mmCIF file of C-alpha atoms in Angstrom:
data_model
loop_
_atom_site.group_PDB
_atom_site.id
_atom_site.type_symbol
_atom_site.label_atom_id
_atom_site.label_comp_id
_atom_site.label_asym_id
_atom_site.label_seq_id
_atom_site.Cartn_x
_atom_site.Cartn_y
_atom_site.Cartn_z
ATOM 1 C CA UNK A 162 18.359 1.453 40.690
ATOM 2 C CA UNK A 163 20.363 3.796 38.497
ATOM 3 C CA UNK A 164 21.396 0.795 36.426
ATOM 4 C CA UNK A 165 17.753 -0.216 35.924
ATOM 5 C CA UNK A 166 16.854 3.330 34.902
ATOM 6 C CA UNK A 167 19.737 3.418 32.419
ATOM 7 C CA UNK A 168 18.622 0.098 30.921
ATOM 8 C CA UNK A 169 15.067 1.389 30.529
ATOM 9 C CA UNK A 170 16.365 4.533 28.849
ATOM 10 C CA UNK A 171 18.424 2.410 26.445
ATOM 11 C CA UNK A 172 15.362 0.314 25.559
ATOM 12 C CA UNK A 173 13.295 3.454 24.958
ATOM 13 C CA UNK A 174 15.987 4.908 22.692
ATOM 14 C CA UNK A 175 16.160 1.684 20.657
ATOM 15 C CA UNK A 176 12.372 1.620 20.219
ATOM 16 C CA UNK A 177 12.292 5.257 19.162
ATOM 17 C CA UNK A 178 15.105 4.767 16.676
ATOM 18 C CA UNK A 179 13.617 1.635 15.124
ATOM 19 C CA UNK A 180 10.184 3.237 14.911
ATOM 20 C CA UNK A 181 11.724 6.214 13.149
ATOM 21 C CA UNK A 182 13.386 3.982 10.565
ATOM 22 C CA UNK A 183 10.188 2.007 10.055
ATOM 23 C CA UNK A 184 8.133 5.148 9.473
ATOM 24 C CA UNK A 185 10.779 6.666 7.184
ATOM 25 C CA UNK A 186 10.200 4.044 4.476
ATOM 26 C CA UNK A 187 6.468 4.803 4.157
ATOM 27 C CA UNK A 188 5.827 7.209 1.290
ATOM 28 C CA UNK A 189 2.018 7.285 1.399
ATOM 29 C CA UNK A 190 -0.648 5.544 3.472
ATOM 30 C CA UNK A 191 -4.309 5.817 2.485
ATOM 31 C CA UNK A 192 -7.034 4.754 4.929
ATOM 32 C CA UNK A 193 -10.219 5.767 3.040
ATOM 33 C CA UNK A 194 -12.129 6.948 6.119
ATOM 34 C CA UNK A 195 -14.629 9.004 4.131
ATOM 35 C CA UNK A 196 -14.967 12.116 1.946
ATOM 36 C CA UNK A 197 -12.444 14.869 2.703
ATOM 37 C CA UNK A 198 -11.700 18.267 1.229
ATOM 38 C CA UNK A 199 -14.074 20.939 -0.023
ATOM 39 C CA UNK A 200 -15.577 18.756 -2.737
ATOM 40 C CA UNK A 201 -15.169 15.432 -0.926
ATOM 41 C CA UNK A 202 -12.579 14.075 -3.367
ATOM 42 C CA UNK A 203 -9.450 14.381 -1.222
ATOM 43 C CA UNK A 204 -7.915 11.088 -0.059
ATOM 44 C CA UNK A 205 -5.776 11.755 2.992
ATOM 45 C CA UNK A 206 -2.235 10.401 3.229
ATOM 46 C CA UNK A 207 -1.536 9.274 6.799
ATOM 47 C CA UNK A 208 2.226 8.876 6.302
ATOM 48 C CA UNK A 209 2.886 12.499 7.187
ATOM 49 C CA UNK A 210 4.439 13.147 3.762
ATOM 50 C CA UNK A 211 1.464 15.027 2.347
ATOM 51 C CA UNK A 212 1.076 12.766 -0.704
ATOM 52 C CA UNK A 213 -2.697 13.076 -0.664
ATOM 53 C CA UNK A 214 -4.724 11.399 -3.379
ATOM 54 C CA UNK A 215 -7.810 12.405 -5.365
ATOM 55 C CA UNK A 216 -11.009 10.547 -6.177
ATOM 56 C CA UNK A 217 -11.718 10.637 -9.909
ATOM 57 C CA UNK A 218 -14.966 9.690 -11.647
ATOM 58 C CA UNK A 219 -17.096 9.469 -8.494
ATOM 59 C CA UNK A 220 -20.437 11.150 -9.186
ATOM 60 C CA UNK A 221 -21.281 10.885 -5.485
ATOM 61 C CA UNK A 222 -18.316 10.579 -3.151
ATOM 62 C CA UNK A 223 -20.520 9.474 -0.254
ATOM 63 C CA UNK A 224 -21.549 6.263 -1.981
ATOM 64 C CA UNK A 225 -17.944 5.716 -3.039
ATOM 65 C CA UNK A 226 -17.288 4.599 0.523
ATOM 66 C CA UNK A 227 -18.656 1.544 2.275
ATOM 67 C CA UNK A 228 -21.671 2.591 4.366
ATOM 68 C CA UNK A 229 -20.825 0.410 7.360
ATOM 69 C CA UNK A 230 -17.309 -0.870 6.798
ATOM 70 C CA UNK A 231 -16.538 -4.128 8.516
ATOM 71 C CA UNK A 232 -13.188 -3.433 10.127
ATOM 72 C CA UNK A 233 -11.181 -6.617 9.606
ATOM 73 C CA UNK A 234 -8.804 -5.864 12.446
ATOM 74 C CA UNK A 235 -6.470 -3.531 10.602
ATOM 75 C CA UNK A 236 -5.818 0.107 11.405
ATOM 76 C CA UNK A 237 -8.067 1.725 8.808
ATOM 77 C CA UNK A 238 -11.495 2.943 9.870
ATOM 78 C CA UNK A 239 -13.077 3.008 6.438
ATOM 79 C CA UNK A 240 -13.221 1.434 3.010
ATOM 80 C CA UNK A 241 -13.552 2.699 -0.511
ATOM 81 C CA UNK A 242 -15.872 0.919 -2.924
ATOM 82 C CA UNK A 243 -14.777 0.601 -6.558
ATOM 83 C CA UNK A 244 -17.123 -0.771 -9.223
ATOM 84 C CA UNK A 245 -17.109 -1.151 -12.970
ATOM 85 C CA UNK A 246 -19.088 1.587 -14.621
ATOM 86 C CA UNK A 247 -19.126 4.794 -16.593
ATOM 87 C CA UNK A 248 -17.445 7.046 -15.681
ATOM 88 C CA UNK A 249 -14.516 4.953 -14.515
ATOM 89 C CA UNK A 250 -13.884 5.353 -10.788
ATOM 90 C CA UNK A 251 -10.331 5.331 -9.503
ATOM 91 C CA UNK A 252 -7.943 7.142 -7.169
ATOM 92 C CA UNK A 253 -5.174 9.355 -8.455
ATOM 93 C CA UNK A 254 -2.457 8.839 -5.851
ATOM 94 C CA UNK A 255 0.125 11.389 -4.791
ATOM 95 C CA UNK A 256 2.991 9.066 -5.786
ATOM 96 C CA UNK A 257 4.858 9.805 -9.005
ATOM 97 C CA UNK A 258 5.605 6.673 -11.019
ATOM 98 C CA UNK A 259 9.140 7.966 -11.517
ATOM 99 C CA UNK A 260 11.225 7.488 -9.461
ATOM 100 C CA UNK A 261 9.044 5.244 -7.259
ATOM 101 C CA UNK A 262 8.851 2.294 -9.678
ATOM 102 C CA UNK A 263 12.502 2.404 -10.703
ATOM 103 C CA UNK A 264 13.759 2.099 -7.102
ATOM 104 C CA UNK A 265 13.058 -0.482 -4.407
ATOM 105 C CA UNK A 266 9.440 -0.383 -3.293
ATOM 106 C CA UNK A 267 6.579 -2.141 -1.550
ATOM 107 C CA UNK A 268 2.887 -1.682 -2.245
ATOM 108 C CA UNK A 269 0.449 -3.270 0.208
ATOM 109 C CA UNK A 270 -3.325 -3.325 0.223
ATOM 110 C CA UNK A 271 -6.000 -4.614 2.550
ATOM 111 C CA UNK A 272 -8.533 -5.440 -0.102
ATOM 112 C CA UNK A 273 -10.935 -7.887 -1.689
ATOM 113 C CA UNK A 274 -12.800 -8.286 -4.955
ATOM 114 C CA UNK A 275 -16.577 -8.471 -5.071
ATOM 115 C CA UNK A 276 -17.798 -12.093 -5.006
ATOM 116 C CA UNK A 277 -19.037 -13.161 -8.407
ATOM 117 C CA UNK A 278 -17.422 -10.113 -9.956
ATOM 118 C CA UNK A 279 -16.851 -9.442 -13.615
ATOM 119 C CA UNK A 280 -14.372 -11.541 -15.546
ATOM 120 C CA UNK A 281 -11.869 -8.936 -16.721
ATOM 121 C CA UNK A 282 -8.449 -7.580 -15.812
ATOM 122 C CA UNK A 283 -8.755 -5.788 -12.492
ATOM 123 C CA UNK A 284 -5.916 -3.350 -11.744
ATOM 124 C CA UNK A 285 -5.221 -2.561 -8.117
ATOM 125 C CA UNK A 286 -2.317 -0.179 -8.772
ATOM 126 C CA UNK A 287 -1.053 0.836 -12.183
ATOM 127 C CA UNK A 288 0.459 3.425 -14.455
ATOM 128 C CA UNK A 289 0.427 3.854 -18.215
ATOM 129 C CA UNK A 290 2.096 6.677 -20.117
ATOM 130 C CA UNK A 291 3.402 7.312 -23.610
ATOM 131 C CA UNK A 292 6.950 6.093 -24.062
ATOM 132 C CA UNK A 293 8.818 6.538 -27.329
ATOM 133 C CA UNK A 294 5.901 5.529 -29.570
ATOM 134 C CA UNK A 295 4.966 2.789 -27.116
ATOM 135 C CA UNK A 296 2.162 3.931 -24.815
ATOM 136 C CA UNK A 297 2.650 1.162 -22.254
ATOM 137 C CA UNK A 298 5.142 1.581 -19.432
ATOM 138 C CA UNK A 299 4.387 0.151 -15.998
ATOM 139 C CA UNK A 300 0.981 -1.417 -16.561
ATOM 140 C CA UNK A 301 -0.482 -2.880 -13.406
ATOM 141 C CA UNK A 302 -0.498 -5.156 -10.404
ATOM 142 C CA UNK A 303 -3.844 -6.658 -9.467
ATOM 143 C CA UNK A 304 -5.993 -9.602 -10.515
ATOM 144 C CA UNK A 305 -6.482 -11.456 -13.769
ATOM 145 C CA UNK A 306 -9.707 -12.453 -15.466
ATOM 146 C CA UNK A 307 -10.341 -15.273 -12.992
ATOM 147 C CA UNK A 308 -9.574 -13.099 -9.947
ATOM 148 C CA UNK A 309 -6.143 -14.693 -9.647
ATOM 149 C CA UNK A 310 -3.169 -12.620 -8.412
ATOM 150 C CA UNK A 311 -1.576 -10.996 -11.421
ATOM 151 C CA UNK A 312 1.078 -8.534 -12.510
ATOM 152 C CA UNK A 313 1.827 -7.119 -15.916
ATOM 153 C CA UNK A 314 4.916 -4.972 -16.302
ATOM 154 C CA UNK A 315 6.585 -4.162 -19.607
ATOM 155 C CA UNK A 316 10.026 -2.749 -20.439
ATOM 156 C CA UNK A 317 11.867 -5.042 -18.058
ATOM 157 C CA UNK A 318 9.140 -6.678 -16.026
ATOM 158 C CA UNK A 319 7.029 -9.834 -16.226
ATOM 159 C CA UNK A 320 3.410 -10.476 -16.971
ATOM 160 C CA UNK A 321 1.815 -13.465 -15.320
ATOM 161 C CA UNK A 322 -1.343 -14.655 -13.593
ATOM 162 C CA UNK A 323 -1.156 -17.192 -10.781
ATOM 163 C CA UNK A 324 -4.106 -19.481 -11.368
ATOM 164 C CA UNK A 325 -3.239 -21.670 -8.386
ATOM 165 C CA UNK A 326 -4.761 -18.883 -6.303
ATOM 166 C CA UNK A 327 -7.762 -18.171 -8.525
ATOM 167 C CA UNK A 328 -10.867 -17.049 -6.685
ATOM 168 C CA UNK A 329 -9.180 -16.237 -3.387
ATOM 169 C CA UNK A 330 -9.367 -12.489 -3.886
ATOM 170 C CA UNK A 331 -13.134 -12.611 -4.473
ATOM 171 C CA UNK A 332 -14.071 -15.057 -1.703
ATOM 172 C CA UNK A 333 -15.977 -12.341 0.181
ATOM 173 C CA UNK A 334 -13.178 -11.643 2.654
ATOM 174 C CA UNK A 335 -10.531 -8.976 2.851
ATOM 175 C CA UNK A 336 -6.932 -10.024 2.269
ATOM 176 C CA UNK A 337 -3.500 -8.534 2.720
ATOM 177 C CA UNK A 338 -2.054 -8.373 -0.792
ATOM 178 C CA UNK A 339 1.476 -7.049 -1.450
ATOM 179 C CA UNK A 340 4.159 -6.682 -4.078
ATOM 180 C CA UNK A 341 7.806 -5.824 -3.391
ATOM 181 C CA UNK A 342 10.730 -4.925 -5.644
ATOM 182 C CA UNK A 343 14.414 -4.949 -4.720
ATOM 183 C CA UNK A 344 16.308 -2.647 -7.073
ATOM 184 C CA UNK A 345 19.640 -4.298 -6.246
ATOM 185 C CA UNK A 346 18.667 -7.923 -6.848
ATOM 186 C CA UNK A 347 15.923 -7.035 -9.390
ATOM 187 C CA UNK A 348 13.588 -9.442 -7.609
ATOM 188 C CA UNK A 349 9.847 -8.894 -7.666
ATOM 189 C CA UNK A 350 7.881 -10.768 -5.018
ATOM 190 C CA UNK A 351 4.151 -11.152 -4.548
ATOM 191 C CA UNK A 352 2.511 -11.940 -1.213
ATOM 192 C CA UNK A 353 -1.001 -12.994 -0.293
ATOM 193 C CA UNK A 354 -1.953 -12.960 3.387
ATOM 194 C CA UNK A 355 1.720 -12.619 4.351
ATOM 195 C CA UNK A 356 2.744 -15.707 2.375
ATOM 196 C CA UNK A 357 5.055 -15.340 -0.615
ATOM 197 C CA UNK A 358 3.332 -16.804 -3.662
ATOM 198 C CA UNK A 359 5.608 -15.712 -6.513
ATOM 199 C CA UNK A 360 9.115 -14.457 -7.285
ATOM 200 C CA UNK A 361 10.405 -13.263 -10.647
ATOM 201 C CA UNK A 362 13.351 -11.211 -11.853
ATOM 202 C CA UNK A 363 13.150 -8.047 -13.876
ATOM 203 C CA UNK A 364 15.114 -4.814 -13.994
ATOM 204 C CA UNK A 365 12.601 -1.978 -13.685
ATOM 205 C CA UNK A 366 15.206 0.752 -14.021
ATOM 206 C CA UNK A 367 13.966 1.776 -17.483
ATOM 207 C CA UNK A 368 10.307 0.955 -16.962
ATOM 208 C CA UNK A 369 9.357 4.577 -16.340
ATOM 209 C CA UNK A 370 11.312 7.400 -17.959
ATOM 210 C CA UNK A 371 12.685 10.240 -15.846
ATOM 211 C CA UNK A 372 10.627 12.837 -17.727
ATOM 212 C CA UNK A 373 7.346 10.989 -17.096
ATOM 213 C CA UNK A 374 5.159 13.302 -14.961
ATOM 214 C CA UNK A 375 2.482 10.689 -14.266
ATOM 215 C CA UNK A 376 1.358 9.368 -10.897
ATOM 216 C CA UNK A 377 0.264 5.881 -9.887
ATOM 217 C CA UNK A 378 -3.438 5.089 -10.080
ATOM 218 C CA UNK A 379 -5.292 3.040 -7.478
ATOM 219 C CA UNK A 380 -8.061 0.903 -8.941
ATOM 220 C CA UNK A 381 -7.110 1.508 -12.576
ATOM 221 C CA UNK A 382 -4.084 1.341 -14.832
ATOM 222 C CA UNK A 383 -5.197 3.769 -17.514
ATOM 223 C CA UNK A 384 -7.299 6.239 -15.603
ATOM 224 C CA UNK A 385 -10.583 7.239 -17.189
ATOM 225 C CA UNK A 386 -9.583 5.848 -20.597
ATOM 226 C CA UNK A 387 -10.141 2.227 -19.572
ATOM 227 C CA UNK A 388 -13.203 0.346 -18.337
ATOM 228 C CA UNK A 389 -11.008 -2.054 -16.377
ATOM 229 C CA UNK A 390 -11.175 -1.271 -12.660
ATOM 230 C CA UNK A 391 -10.676 -2.958 -9.305
ATOM 231 C CA UNK A 392 -14.133 -4.327 -8.561
ATOM 232 C CA UNK A 393 -14.363 -4.469 -4.777
ATOM 233 C CA UNK A 394 -13.366 -2.829 -1.507
ATOM 234 C CA UNK A 395 -10.052 -1.364 -0.418
ATOM 235 C CA UNK A 396 -9.629 -0.867 3.308
ATOM 236 C CA UNK A 397 -6.104 0.529 3.201
ATOM 237 C CA UNK A 398 -3.223 0.859 0.767
ATOM 238 C CA UNK A 399 0.348 1.754 1.665
ATOM 239 C CA UNK A 400 3.390 2.644 -0.462
ATOM 240 C CA UNK A 401 6.944 2.263 0.892
ATOM 241 C CA UNK A 402 10.288 3.013 -0.733
ATOM 242 C CA UNK A 403 11.932 -0.201 0.459
ATOM 243 C CA UNK A 404 11.411 -3.885 -0.288
ATOM 244 C CA UNK A 405 9.786 -4.807 3.014
ATOM 245 C CA UNK A 406 9.526 -8.273 4.514
ATOM 246 C CA UNK A 407 6.257 -9.785 5.832
ATOM 247 C CA UNK A 408 7.067 -8.882 9.434
ATOM 248 C CA UNK A 409 7.240 -5.239 8.304
ATOM 249 C CA UNK A 410 3.904 -5.334 6.478
ATOM 250 C CA UNK A 411 0.684 -3.847 7.813
ATOM 251 C CA UNK A 412 -0.340 -6.119 10.655
ATOM 252 C CA UNK A 413 -3.732 -6.953 12.122
ATOM 253 C CA UNK A 414 -4.432 -5.004 15.323
ATOM 254 C CA UNK A 415 -0.877 -3.686 15.614
ATOM 255 C CA UNK A 416 0.438 -1.758 18.599
ATOM 256 C CA UNK A 417 1.841 1.335 16.888
ATOM 257 C CA UNK A 418 5.549 1.504 17.688
ATOM 258 C CA UNK A 419 5.630 5.300 18.137
ATOM 259 C CA UNK A 420 2.737 5.065 20.599
ATOM 260 C CA UNK A 421 4.393 2.202 22.464
ATOM 261 C CA UNK A 422 7.609 4.186 22.652
ATOM 262 C CA UNK A 423 5.744 7.240 23.937
ATOM 263 C CA UNK A 424 4.063 5.191 26.636
ATOM 264 C CA UNK A 425 7.349 3.603 27.634
ATOM 265 C CA UNK A 426 9.072 6.977 27.719
ATOM 266 C CA UNK A 427 6.277 8.545 29.760
ATOM 267 C CA UNK A 428 6.298 5.655 32.209
ATOM 268 C CA UNK A 429 10.069 5.864 32.492
ATOM 269 C CA UNK A 430 9.967 9.590 33.263
ATOM 270 C CA UNK A 431 7.296 9.039 35.889
ATOM 271 C CA UNK A 432 9.198 6.113 37.389
ATOM 272 C CA UNK A 433 12.457 8.063 37.668
ATOM 273 C CA UNK A 434 10.660 11.098 39.144
ATOM 274 C CA UNK A 435 8.947 8.912 41.727
ATOM 275 C CA UNK A 436 12.211 7.240 42.727
ATOM 276 C CA UNK A 437 13.937 10.589 43.025
ATOM 277 C CA UNK A 438 11.224 11.910 45.311
ATOM 278 C CA UNK A 439 11.644 8.842 47.489
ATOM 279 C CA UNK A 440 15.395 9.306 47.505
ATOM 280 C CA UNK A 441 16.047 5.907 45.967
ATOM 281 C CA UNK A 442 17.556 7.004 42.649
#
């Protein structure tokens, strides 16, 4: 029995360690449950890192959220609604473009464009700042004019729209949409519903300068100075400082590893205590 108990302890330790590593890579995790903060513009970061975001341009934060969000089976309990209009609505994240963009990263979103939406560039995450007489740095990752997956990165990165997947993002459903960057191999990968749809190479080391104080925008690439905006719902968006693989992405109806480890640990403690009381351990 002691051997069984030792094996269970070893399993619990492995789960706790792996869950710790998994959580360590998450820099910010926004769920969009509803208005927070004194003025309703705070967007809570659920990563535990305190990188809270801010709603910008929302004249009424209550209508900036879906009234009755249809939970698609992911962990978020709410959705934010972004539409084209004046003023421009977007989220100012708590993630600084430098050094996030110049190192390995993953950005994931549970999102969808409005069916029959406008035909314009729709940035999901972006950043633009002045750079040595060239105001474009990291531009954006999102959708092109035909709602096709798209990225546009200058100073080392590509710009391309993947028309083979046109219309998928505005089919009325929510999709898992991700981009990863490996700073060692310089590979950028794009994923749609956990399937890799594109790979390109580009060194992003000089894309954002070290003295750039700007943060990444969600739903815009130029903030309030551009009419281009993500036209649809975002259920959740997560930033990680590693190039994750699909099995590490946000999953539908996941069993949170820390919770599973806690349950296993609690059960193990109870099991050992019971066996000790019975004199069998």
